[in-house]
PDB file of C-alpha atoms in Angstrom:
ATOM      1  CA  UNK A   1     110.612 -29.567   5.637  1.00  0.00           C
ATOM      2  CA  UNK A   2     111.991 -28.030   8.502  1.00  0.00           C
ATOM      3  CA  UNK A   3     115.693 -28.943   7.706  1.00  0.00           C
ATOM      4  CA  UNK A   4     114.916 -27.978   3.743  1.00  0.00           C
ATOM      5  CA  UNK A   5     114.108 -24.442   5.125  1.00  0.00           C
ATOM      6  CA  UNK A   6     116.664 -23.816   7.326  1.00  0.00           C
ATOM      7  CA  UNK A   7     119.217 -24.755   4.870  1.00  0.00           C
ATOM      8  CA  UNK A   8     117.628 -22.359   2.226  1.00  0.00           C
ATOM      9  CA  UNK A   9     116.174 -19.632   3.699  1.00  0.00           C
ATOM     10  CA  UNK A  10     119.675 -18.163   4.547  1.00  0.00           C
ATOM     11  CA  UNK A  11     120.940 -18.820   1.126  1.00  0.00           C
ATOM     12  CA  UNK A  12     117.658 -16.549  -0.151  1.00  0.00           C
ATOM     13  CA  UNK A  13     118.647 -14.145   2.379  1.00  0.00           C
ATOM     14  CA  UNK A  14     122.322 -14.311   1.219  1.00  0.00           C
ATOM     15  CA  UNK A  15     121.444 -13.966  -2.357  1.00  0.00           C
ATOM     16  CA  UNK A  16     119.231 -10.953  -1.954  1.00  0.00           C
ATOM     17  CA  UNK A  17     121.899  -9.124  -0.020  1.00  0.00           C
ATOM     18  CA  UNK A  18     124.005  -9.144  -2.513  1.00  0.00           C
ATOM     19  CA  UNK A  19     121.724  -8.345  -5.133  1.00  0.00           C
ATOM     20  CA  UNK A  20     121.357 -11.718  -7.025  1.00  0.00           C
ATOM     21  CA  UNK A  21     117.633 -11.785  -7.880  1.00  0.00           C
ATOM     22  CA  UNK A  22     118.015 -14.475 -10.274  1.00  0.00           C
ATOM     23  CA  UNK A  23     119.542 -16.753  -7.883  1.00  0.00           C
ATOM     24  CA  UNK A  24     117.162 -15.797  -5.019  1.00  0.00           C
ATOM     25  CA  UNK A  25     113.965 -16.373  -7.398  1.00  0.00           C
ATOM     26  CA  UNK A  26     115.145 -19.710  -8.143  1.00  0.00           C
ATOM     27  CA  UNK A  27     116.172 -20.866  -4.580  1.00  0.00           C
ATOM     28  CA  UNK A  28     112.344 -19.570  -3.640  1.00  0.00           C
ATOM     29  CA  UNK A  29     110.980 -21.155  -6.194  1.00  0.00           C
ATOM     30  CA  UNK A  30     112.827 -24.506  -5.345  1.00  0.00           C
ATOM     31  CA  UNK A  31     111.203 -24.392  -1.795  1.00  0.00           C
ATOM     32  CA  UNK A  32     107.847 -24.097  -3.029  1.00  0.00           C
ATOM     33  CA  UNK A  33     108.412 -26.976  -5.249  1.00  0.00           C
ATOM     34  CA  UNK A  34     109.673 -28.878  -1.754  1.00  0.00           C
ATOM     35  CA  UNK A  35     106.771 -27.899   0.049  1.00  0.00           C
ATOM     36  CA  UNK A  36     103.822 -28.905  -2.324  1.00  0.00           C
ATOM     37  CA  UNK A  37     105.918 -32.256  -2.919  1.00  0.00           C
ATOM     38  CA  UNK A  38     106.272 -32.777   0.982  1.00  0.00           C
ATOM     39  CA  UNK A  39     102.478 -32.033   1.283  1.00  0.00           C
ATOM     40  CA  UNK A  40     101.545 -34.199  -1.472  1.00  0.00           C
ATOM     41  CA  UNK A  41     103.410 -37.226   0.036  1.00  0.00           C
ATOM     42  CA  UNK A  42     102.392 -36.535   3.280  1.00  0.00           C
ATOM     43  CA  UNK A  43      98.584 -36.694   2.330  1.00  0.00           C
ATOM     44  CA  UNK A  44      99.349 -39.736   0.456  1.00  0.00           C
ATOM     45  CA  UNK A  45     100.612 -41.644   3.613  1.00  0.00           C
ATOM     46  CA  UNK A  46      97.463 -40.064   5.323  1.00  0.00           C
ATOM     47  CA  UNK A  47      95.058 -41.046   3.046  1.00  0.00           C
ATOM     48  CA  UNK A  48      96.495 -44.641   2.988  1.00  0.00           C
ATOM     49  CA  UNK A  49      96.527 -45.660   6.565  1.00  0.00           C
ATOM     50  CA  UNK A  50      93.108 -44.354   6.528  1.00  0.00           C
ATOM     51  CA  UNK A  51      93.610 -41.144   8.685  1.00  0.00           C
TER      52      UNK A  51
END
């Protein structure tokens, strides 16, 4: 996730500079998507080798 962040956060950053909302709202909203899948498969794994 750490990689997926540093590749978008800039591009947010980027987008909001120069005043595309839109694009920023949808790059955000992308990452939050990322994240719950990430913790989703990560608690998978967890719960099936029993950690």
């Amino acid at each position: 996730m750490k990689t997926t962040r540093s590749i978008v956060e800039p591009r947010i950053a980027l987008a909001r500079a120069t005043g595309n909302s839109d694009e920023a709202d949808r790059l955000v909203s992308l990452l939050d998507i990322a994240r719950r899948d990430s913790e989703a498969y990560i608690a998978a794994n967890r719960r099936r080798l029993g950690q």
